[in-house]
Short mmCIF file of C-alpha atoms in Angstrom, two decimals:
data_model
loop_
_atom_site.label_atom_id
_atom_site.label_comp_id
_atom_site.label_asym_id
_atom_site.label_seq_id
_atom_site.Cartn_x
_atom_site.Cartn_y
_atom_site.Cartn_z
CA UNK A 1 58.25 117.81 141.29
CA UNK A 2 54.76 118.50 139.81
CA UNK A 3 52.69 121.16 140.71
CA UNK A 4 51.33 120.98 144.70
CA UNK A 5 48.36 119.37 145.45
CA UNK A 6 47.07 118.63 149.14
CA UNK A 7 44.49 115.54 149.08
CA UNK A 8 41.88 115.78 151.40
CA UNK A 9 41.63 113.91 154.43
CA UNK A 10 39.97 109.92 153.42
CA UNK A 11 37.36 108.88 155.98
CA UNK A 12 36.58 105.09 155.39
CA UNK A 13 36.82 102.65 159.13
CA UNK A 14 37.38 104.88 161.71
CA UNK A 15 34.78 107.53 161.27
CA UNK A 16 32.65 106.32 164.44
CA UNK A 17 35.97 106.00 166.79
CA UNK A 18 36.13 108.48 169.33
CA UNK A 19 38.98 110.86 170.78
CA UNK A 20 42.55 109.50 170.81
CA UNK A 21 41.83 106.27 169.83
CA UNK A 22 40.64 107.87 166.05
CA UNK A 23 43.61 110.17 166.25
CA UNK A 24 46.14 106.83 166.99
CA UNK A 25 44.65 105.52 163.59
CA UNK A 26 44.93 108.71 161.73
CA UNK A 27 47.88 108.16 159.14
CA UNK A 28 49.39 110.75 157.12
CA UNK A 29 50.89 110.38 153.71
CA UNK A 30 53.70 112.24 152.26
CA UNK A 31 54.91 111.97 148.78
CA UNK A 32 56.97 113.73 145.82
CA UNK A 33 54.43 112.92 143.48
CA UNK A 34 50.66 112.74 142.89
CA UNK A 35 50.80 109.15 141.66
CA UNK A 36 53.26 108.01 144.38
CA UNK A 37 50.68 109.71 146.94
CA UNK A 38 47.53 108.73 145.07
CA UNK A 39 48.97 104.72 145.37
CA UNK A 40 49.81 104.95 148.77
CA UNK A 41 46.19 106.92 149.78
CA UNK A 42 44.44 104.24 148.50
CA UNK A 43 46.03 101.50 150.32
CA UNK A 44 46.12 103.06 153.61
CA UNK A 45 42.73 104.48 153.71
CA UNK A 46 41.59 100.39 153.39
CA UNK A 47 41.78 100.40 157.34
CA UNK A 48 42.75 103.88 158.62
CA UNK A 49 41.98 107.46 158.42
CA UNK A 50 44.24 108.95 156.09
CA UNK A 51 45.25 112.74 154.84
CA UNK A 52 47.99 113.06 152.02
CA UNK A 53 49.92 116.05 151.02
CA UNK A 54 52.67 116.70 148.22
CA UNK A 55 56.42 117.20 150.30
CA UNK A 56 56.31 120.38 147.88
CA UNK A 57 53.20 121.70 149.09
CA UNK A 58 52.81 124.07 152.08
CA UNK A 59 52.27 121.63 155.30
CA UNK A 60 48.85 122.24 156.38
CA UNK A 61 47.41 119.64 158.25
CA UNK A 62 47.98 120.21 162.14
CA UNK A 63 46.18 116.67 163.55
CA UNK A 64 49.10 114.96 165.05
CA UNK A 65 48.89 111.22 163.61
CA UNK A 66 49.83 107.78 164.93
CA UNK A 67 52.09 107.02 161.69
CA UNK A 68 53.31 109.00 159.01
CA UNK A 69 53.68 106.79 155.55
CA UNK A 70 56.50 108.72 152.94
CA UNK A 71 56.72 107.88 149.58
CA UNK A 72 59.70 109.91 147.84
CA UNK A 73 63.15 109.49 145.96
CA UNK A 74 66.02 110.39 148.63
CA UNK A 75 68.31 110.95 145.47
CA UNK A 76 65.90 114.18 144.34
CA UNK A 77 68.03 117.20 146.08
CA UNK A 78 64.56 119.01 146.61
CA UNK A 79 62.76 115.65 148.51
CA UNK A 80 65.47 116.10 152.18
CA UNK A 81 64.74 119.86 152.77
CA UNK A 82 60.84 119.47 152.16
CA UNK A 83 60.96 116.50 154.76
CA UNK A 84 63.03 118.20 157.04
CA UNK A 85 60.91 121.29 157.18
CA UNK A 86 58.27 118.52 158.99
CA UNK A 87 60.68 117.08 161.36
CA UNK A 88 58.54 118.37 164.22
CA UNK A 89 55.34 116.25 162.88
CA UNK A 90 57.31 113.23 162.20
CA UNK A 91 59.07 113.08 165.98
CA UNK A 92 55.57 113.28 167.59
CA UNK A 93 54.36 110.41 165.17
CA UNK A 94 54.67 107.10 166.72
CA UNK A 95 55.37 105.51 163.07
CA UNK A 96 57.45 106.88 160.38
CA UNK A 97 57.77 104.29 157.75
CA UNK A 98 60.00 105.25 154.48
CA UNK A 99 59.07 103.64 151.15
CA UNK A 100 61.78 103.56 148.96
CA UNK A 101 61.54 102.97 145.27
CA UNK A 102 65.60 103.15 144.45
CA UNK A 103 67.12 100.90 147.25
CA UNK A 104 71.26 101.16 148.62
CA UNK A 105 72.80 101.52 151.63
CA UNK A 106 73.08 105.72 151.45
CA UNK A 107 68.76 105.79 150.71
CA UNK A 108 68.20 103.37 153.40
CA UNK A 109 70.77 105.05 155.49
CA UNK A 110 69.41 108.77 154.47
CA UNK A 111 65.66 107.69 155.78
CA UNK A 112 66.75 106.51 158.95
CA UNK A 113 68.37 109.18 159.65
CA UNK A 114 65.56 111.07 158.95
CA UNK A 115 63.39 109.42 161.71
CA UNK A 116 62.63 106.59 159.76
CA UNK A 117 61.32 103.46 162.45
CA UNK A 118 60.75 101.09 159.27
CA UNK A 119 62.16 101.47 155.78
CA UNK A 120 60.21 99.71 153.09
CA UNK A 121 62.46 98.60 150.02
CA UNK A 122 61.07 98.36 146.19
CA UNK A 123 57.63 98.63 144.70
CA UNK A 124 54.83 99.20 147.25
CA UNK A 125 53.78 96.19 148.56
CA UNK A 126 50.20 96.30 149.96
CA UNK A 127 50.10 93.76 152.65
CA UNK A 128 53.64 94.66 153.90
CA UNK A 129 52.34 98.42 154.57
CA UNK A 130 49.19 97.66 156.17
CA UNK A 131 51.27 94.75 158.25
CA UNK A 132 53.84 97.33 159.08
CA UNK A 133 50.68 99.89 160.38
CA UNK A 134 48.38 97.57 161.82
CA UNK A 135 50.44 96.69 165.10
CA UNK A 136 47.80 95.18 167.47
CA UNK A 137 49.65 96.82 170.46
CA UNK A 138 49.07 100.02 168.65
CA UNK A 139 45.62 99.80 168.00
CA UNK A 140 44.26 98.48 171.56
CA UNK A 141 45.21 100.93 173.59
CA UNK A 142 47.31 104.01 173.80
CA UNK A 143 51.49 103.60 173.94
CA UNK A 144 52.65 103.23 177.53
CA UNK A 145 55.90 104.65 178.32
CA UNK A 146 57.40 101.60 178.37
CA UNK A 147 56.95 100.81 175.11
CA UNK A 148 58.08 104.66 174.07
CA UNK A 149 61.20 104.15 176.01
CA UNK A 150 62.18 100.69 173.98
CA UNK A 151 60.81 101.92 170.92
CA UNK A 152 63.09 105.32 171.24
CA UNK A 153 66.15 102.74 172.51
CA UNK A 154 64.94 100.81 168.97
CA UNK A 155 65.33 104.11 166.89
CA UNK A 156 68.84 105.58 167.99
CA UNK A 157 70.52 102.11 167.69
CA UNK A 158 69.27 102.23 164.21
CA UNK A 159 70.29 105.64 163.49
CA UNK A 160 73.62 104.78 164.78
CA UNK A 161 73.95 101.64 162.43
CA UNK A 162 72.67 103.67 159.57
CA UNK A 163 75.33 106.43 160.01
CA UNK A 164 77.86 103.39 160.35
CA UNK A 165 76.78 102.05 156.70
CA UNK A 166 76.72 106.10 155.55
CA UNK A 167 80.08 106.15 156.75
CA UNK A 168 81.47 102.47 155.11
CA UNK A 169 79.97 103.55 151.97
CA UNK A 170 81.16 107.32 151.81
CA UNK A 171 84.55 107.01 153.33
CA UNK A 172 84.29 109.45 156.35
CA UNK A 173 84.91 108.82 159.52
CA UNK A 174 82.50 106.57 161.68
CA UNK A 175 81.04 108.09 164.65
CA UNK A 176 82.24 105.53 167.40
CA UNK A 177 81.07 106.91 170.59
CA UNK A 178 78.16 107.16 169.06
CA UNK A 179 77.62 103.34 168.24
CA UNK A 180 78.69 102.79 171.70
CA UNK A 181 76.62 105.10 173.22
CA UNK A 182 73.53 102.93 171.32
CA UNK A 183 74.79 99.76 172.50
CA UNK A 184 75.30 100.92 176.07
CA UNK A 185 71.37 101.67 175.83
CA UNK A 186 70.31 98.55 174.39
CA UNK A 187 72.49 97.16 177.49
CA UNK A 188 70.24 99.11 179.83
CA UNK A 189 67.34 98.16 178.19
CA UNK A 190 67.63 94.67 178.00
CA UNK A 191 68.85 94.53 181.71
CA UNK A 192 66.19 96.06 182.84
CA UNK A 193 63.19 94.42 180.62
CA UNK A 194 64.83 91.48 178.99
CA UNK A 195 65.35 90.11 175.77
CA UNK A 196 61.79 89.33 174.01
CA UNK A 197 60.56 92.92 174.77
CA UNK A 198 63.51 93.76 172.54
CA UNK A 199 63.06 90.72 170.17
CA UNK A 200 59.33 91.82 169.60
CA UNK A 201 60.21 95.87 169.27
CA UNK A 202 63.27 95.20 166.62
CA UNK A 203 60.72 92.99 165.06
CA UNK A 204 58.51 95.53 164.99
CA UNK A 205 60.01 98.21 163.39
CA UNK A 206 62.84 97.15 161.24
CA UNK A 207 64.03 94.26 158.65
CA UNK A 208 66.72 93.55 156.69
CA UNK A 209 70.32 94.54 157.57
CA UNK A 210 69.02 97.13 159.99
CA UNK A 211 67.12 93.99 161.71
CA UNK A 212 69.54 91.35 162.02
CA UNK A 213 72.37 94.00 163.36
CA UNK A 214 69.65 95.21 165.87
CA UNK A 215 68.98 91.75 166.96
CA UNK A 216 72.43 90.69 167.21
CA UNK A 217 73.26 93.36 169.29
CA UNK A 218 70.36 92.36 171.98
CA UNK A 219 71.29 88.84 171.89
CA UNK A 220 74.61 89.41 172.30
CA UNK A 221 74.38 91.71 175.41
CA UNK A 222 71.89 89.21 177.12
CA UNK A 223 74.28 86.52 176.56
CA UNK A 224 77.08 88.51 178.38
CA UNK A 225 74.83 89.59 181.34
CA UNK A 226 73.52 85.75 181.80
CA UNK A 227 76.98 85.08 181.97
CA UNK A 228 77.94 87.68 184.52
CA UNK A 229 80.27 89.45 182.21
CA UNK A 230 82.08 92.82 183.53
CA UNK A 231 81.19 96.15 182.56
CA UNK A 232 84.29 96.17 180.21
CA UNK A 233 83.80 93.37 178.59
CA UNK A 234 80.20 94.06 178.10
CA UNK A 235 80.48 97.13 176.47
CA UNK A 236 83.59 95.38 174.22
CA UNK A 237 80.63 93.17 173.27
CA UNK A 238 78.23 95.62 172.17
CA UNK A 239 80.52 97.19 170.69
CA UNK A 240 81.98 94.43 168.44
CA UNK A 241 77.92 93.64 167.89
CA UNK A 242 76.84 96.99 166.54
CA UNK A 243 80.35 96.98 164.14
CA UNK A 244 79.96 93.11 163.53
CA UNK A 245 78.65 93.49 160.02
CA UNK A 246 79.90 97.12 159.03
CA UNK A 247 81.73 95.34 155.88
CA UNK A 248 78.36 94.73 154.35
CA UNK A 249 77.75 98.37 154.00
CA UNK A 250 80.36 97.28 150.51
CA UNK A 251 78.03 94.85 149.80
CA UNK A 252 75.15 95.82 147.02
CA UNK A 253 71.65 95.46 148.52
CA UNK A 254 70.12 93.03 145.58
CA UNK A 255 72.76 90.41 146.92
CA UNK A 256 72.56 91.41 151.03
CA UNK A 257 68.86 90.98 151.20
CA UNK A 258 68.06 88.86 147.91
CA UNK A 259 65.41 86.38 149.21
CA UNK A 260 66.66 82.68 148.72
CA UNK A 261 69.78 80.97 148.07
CA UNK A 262 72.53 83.10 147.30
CA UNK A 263 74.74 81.22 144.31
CA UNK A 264 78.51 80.65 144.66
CA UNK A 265 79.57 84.24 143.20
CA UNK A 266 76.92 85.89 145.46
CA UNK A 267 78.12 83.84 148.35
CA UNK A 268 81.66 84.98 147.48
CA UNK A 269 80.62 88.44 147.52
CA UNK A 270 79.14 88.27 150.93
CA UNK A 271 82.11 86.55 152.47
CA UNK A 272 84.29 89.79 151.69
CA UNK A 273 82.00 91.78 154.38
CA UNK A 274 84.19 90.44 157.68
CA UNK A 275 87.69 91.91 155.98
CA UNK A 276 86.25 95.06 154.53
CA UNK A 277 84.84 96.02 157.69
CA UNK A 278 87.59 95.05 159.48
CA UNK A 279 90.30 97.49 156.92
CA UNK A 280 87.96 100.33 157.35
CA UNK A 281 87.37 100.37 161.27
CA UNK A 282 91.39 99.70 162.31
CA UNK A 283 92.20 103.30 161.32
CA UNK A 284 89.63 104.23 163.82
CA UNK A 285 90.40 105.91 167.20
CA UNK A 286 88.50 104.59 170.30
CA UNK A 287 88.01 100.84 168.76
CA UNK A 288 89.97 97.91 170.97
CA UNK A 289 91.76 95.11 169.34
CA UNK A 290 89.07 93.13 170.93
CA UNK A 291 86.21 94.46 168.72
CA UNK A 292 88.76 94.54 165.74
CA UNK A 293 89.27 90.85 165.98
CA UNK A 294 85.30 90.05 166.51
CA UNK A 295 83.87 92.21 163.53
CA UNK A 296 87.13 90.00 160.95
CA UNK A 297 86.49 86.78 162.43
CA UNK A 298 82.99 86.59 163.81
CA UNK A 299 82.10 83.82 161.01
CA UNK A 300 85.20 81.71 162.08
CA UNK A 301 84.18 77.87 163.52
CA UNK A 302 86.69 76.03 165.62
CA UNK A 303 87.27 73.43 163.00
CA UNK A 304 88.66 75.78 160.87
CA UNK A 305 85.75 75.87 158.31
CA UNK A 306 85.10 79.49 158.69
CA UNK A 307 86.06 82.73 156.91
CA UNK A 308 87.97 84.84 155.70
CA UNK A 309 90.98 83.37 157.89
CA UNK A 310 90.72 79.59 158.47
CA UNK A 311 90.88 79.97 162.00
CA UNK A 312 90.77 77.70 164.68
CA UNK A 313 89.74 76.92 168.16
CA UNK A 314 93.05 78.30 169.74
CA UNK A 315 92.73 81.42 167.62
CA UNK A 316 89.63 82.21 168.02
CA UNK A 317 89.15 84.52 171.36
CA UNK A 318 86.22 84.64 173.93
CA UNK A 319 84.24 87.97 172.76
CA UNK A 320 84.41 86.14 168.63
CA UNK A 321 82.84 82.75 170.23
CA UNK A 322 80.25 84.63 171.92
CA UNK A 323 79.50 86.86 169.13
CA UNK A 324 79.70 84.06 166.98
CA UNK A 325 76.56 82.11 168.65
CA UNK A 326 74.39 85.12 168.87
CA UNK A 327 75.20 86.18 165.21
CA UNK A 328 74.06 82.78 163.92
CA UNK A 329 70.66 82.69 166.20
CA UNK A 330 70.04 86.06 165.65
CA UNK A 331 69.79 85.21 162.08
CA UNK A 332 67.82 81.85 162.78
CA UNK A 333 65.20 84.39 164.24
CA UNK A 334 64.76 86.94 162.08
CA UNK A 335 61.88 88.42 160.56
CA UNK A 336 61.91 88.48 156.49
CA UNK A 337 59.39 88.75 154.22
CA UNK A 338 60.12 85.58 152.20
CA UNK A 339 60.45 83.46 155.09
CA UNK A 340 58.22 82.70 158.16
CA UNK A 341 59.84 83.36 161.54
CA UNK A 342 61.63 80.49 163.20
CA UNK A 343 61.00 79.87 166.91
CA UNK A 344 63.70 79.97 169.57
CA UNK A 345 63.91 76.77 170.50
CA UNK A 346 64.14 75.66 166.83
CA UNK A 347 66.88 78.24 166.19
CA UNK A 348 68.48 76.67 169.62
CA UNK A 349 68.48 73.03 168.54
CA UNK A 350 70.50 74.02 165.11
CA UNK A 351 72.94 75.52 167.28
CA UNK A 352 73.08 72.46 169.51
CA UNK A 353 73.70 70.34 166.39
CA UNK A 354 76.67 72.77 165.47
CA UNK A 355 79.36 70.23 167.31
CA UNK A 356 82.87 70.88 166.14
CA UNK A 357 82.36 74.21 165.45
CA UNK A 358 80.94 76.14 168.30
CA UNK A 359 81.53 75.76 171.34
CA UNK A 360 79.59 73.51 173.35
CA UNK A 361 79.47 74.73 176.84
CA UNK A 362 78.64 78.35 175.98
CA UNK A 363 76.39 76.69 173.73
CA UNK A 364 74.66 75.09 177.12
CA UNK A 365 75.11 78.42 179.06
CA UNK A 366 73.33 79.93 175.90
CA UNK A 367 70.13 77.66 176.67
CA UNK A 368 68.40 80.03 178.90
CA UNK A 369 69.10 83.45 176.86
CA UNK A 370 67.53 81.40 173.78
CA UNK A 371 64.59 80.03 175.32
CA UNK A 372 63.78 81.10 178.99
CA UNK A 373 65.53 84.33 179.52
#
């Protein structure tokens, strides 16, 4: 690290706001580097308040901000400590959105669990940053509870699925009652608020991987309370739904989220992540056959035209069908950068036209949770 500089706080849109709505745009950039917080400085301070500080100089600003912006290399055995020793700022920030210039699955893991609500991958992007600070919701008024309470549900699922791919890609031991724990609060949370609050907050904070699992998970556990599943089984499904894509955690990020059509080696690479998560979680303790079964076969069809097994229909079992439906719409919904958002009903009619391979009356029970629920 160079020598530590503190920049001084930036002034430029917000100078005439008063109170706490000035302090909910005050952003605060952290960075191992001048240039790295120079680069960032400049594109924030375009519509917010910003302050900047070196990670290896002595933390001295004390206003509490809305969103803290890092900029650092995870891989630099000096950049954790220095971010840890602010851990108390960056709980009581609202925002705490990672930009990553070296992107895997231990970095992206490694900022989420350092409080990370958004990782950014690759070169700074200005339009993605100021998209990923300038939440409307934010800005007009200060956070109800409500939306702390599904934002904090938001942020411990994702921790959980980032120590699952830590886990996959170091070889230890995943923390199962853990993931289950997170699913069993996405459960409350969507049972007590529904499923577009939850849509709109994963949305919100997270893309990629961390996204679609997020999303999968919610659609999955409204699907099993619309269809009056018991508690059992509805934790078997959240649980198969946080695990469901564990295997990619093997899978190197420049083919997991490269933006267009994947060719036929990249395809065949991602078609490995069903069996590799599968071999890693059946020397777990505390996983059912059940969720064994849905995380190897959750991209079977009942024609037999699925992966990696062939199955079909009278192989395939009741949790992997439902899983199935809300894996595929799920990913039909997503947010990415490279492609705009499809509506639900859209995303439902594909599913409706998916005759021979899913099946068609949870397909019609599926109706409401895709459109009205």
């Amino acid at each position: 690290m160079q020598n530590a500089r503190t920049l001084p706080s930036r002034i430029k849109r917000d100078a005439g706001i008063p109170g706490q709505e000035a302090a909910r745009r005050f952003v605060h950039v952290l960075a191992d580097t001048s240039d790295k917080l120079s680069s960032v400085c400049s594109i924030v301070e375009e519509k917010f308040s910003v302050a900047g500080e070196r990670l290896d100089a002595e933390a001295r600003l004390s206003q509490v901000p809305f969103a803290i912006v890092i900029r650092a290399e995870l891989r630099d055995v000096g950049t954790i400590p220095a971010i840890k020793k602010r851990a108390g700022k960056l709980a009581k920030a609202k925002k705490r959105i990672f930009v990553l210039d070296h992107t895997s699955h231990v970095c992206v893991a490694q900022a989420y669990a350092l409080g990370a609500t958004l990782v950014l991958a690759g070169p700074v992007n200005r339009s993605k940053l100021l998209a990923a600070l300038s939440d409307p919701a934010d800005l007009a008024s200060a956070a109800s509870s409500e939306t702390v309470q599904s934002d904090n549900a938001v942020e411990t699922a994702a921790t959980a699925i980032a120590s699952m791919f830590t886990s996959m890609t170091s070889g230890q031991p995943v923390d199962v009652d853990g993931a289950r724990k997170a699913g069993r609060q996405i459960a409350d949370r969507i049972g007590q608020h529904g499923l577009s609050e939850w849509l709109a907050t994963v949305r919100r904070h997270h893309e990629g991987t961390y996204q679609h699992c997020l999303l999968v998970t919610g659609v999955a556990v409204d699907f099993g309370l619309s269809l009056g599943v018991g508690r059992a089984d509805l934790e078997r499904l959240y649980t198969a739904a946080m695990f469901h894509d564990i295997g990619k955690g093997r899978i190197p990020l420049s083919v997991l989220d490269k933006p267009g059509r994947l060719d036929a080696e990249e395809r065949a690479t991602i078609e490995t992540h069903p069996a590799a998560g599968y071999d890693f979680l059946r020397g777990h303790d505390g996983i059912s056959p059940e969720v064994l079964d849905a995380v190897r076969h959750h991209h079977e069809y009942l024609d037999g035209s699925g992966y990696p097994d062939a199955l079909c229909a009278e192989s395939i079992g009741d949790v992997v069908r439902i899983l199935t439906i809300s894996d595929i719409f799920a990913a039909l919904i997503e947010h990415r950068s490279y492609k705009p958002t499809m509506p639900r009903a859209d995303a439902y009619n594909i599913l409706c036209g998916m005759n021979g391979k899913l099946e068609m009356a949870l397909i019609a029970a599926f109706k409401q949770v895709a459109i009205t629920r």
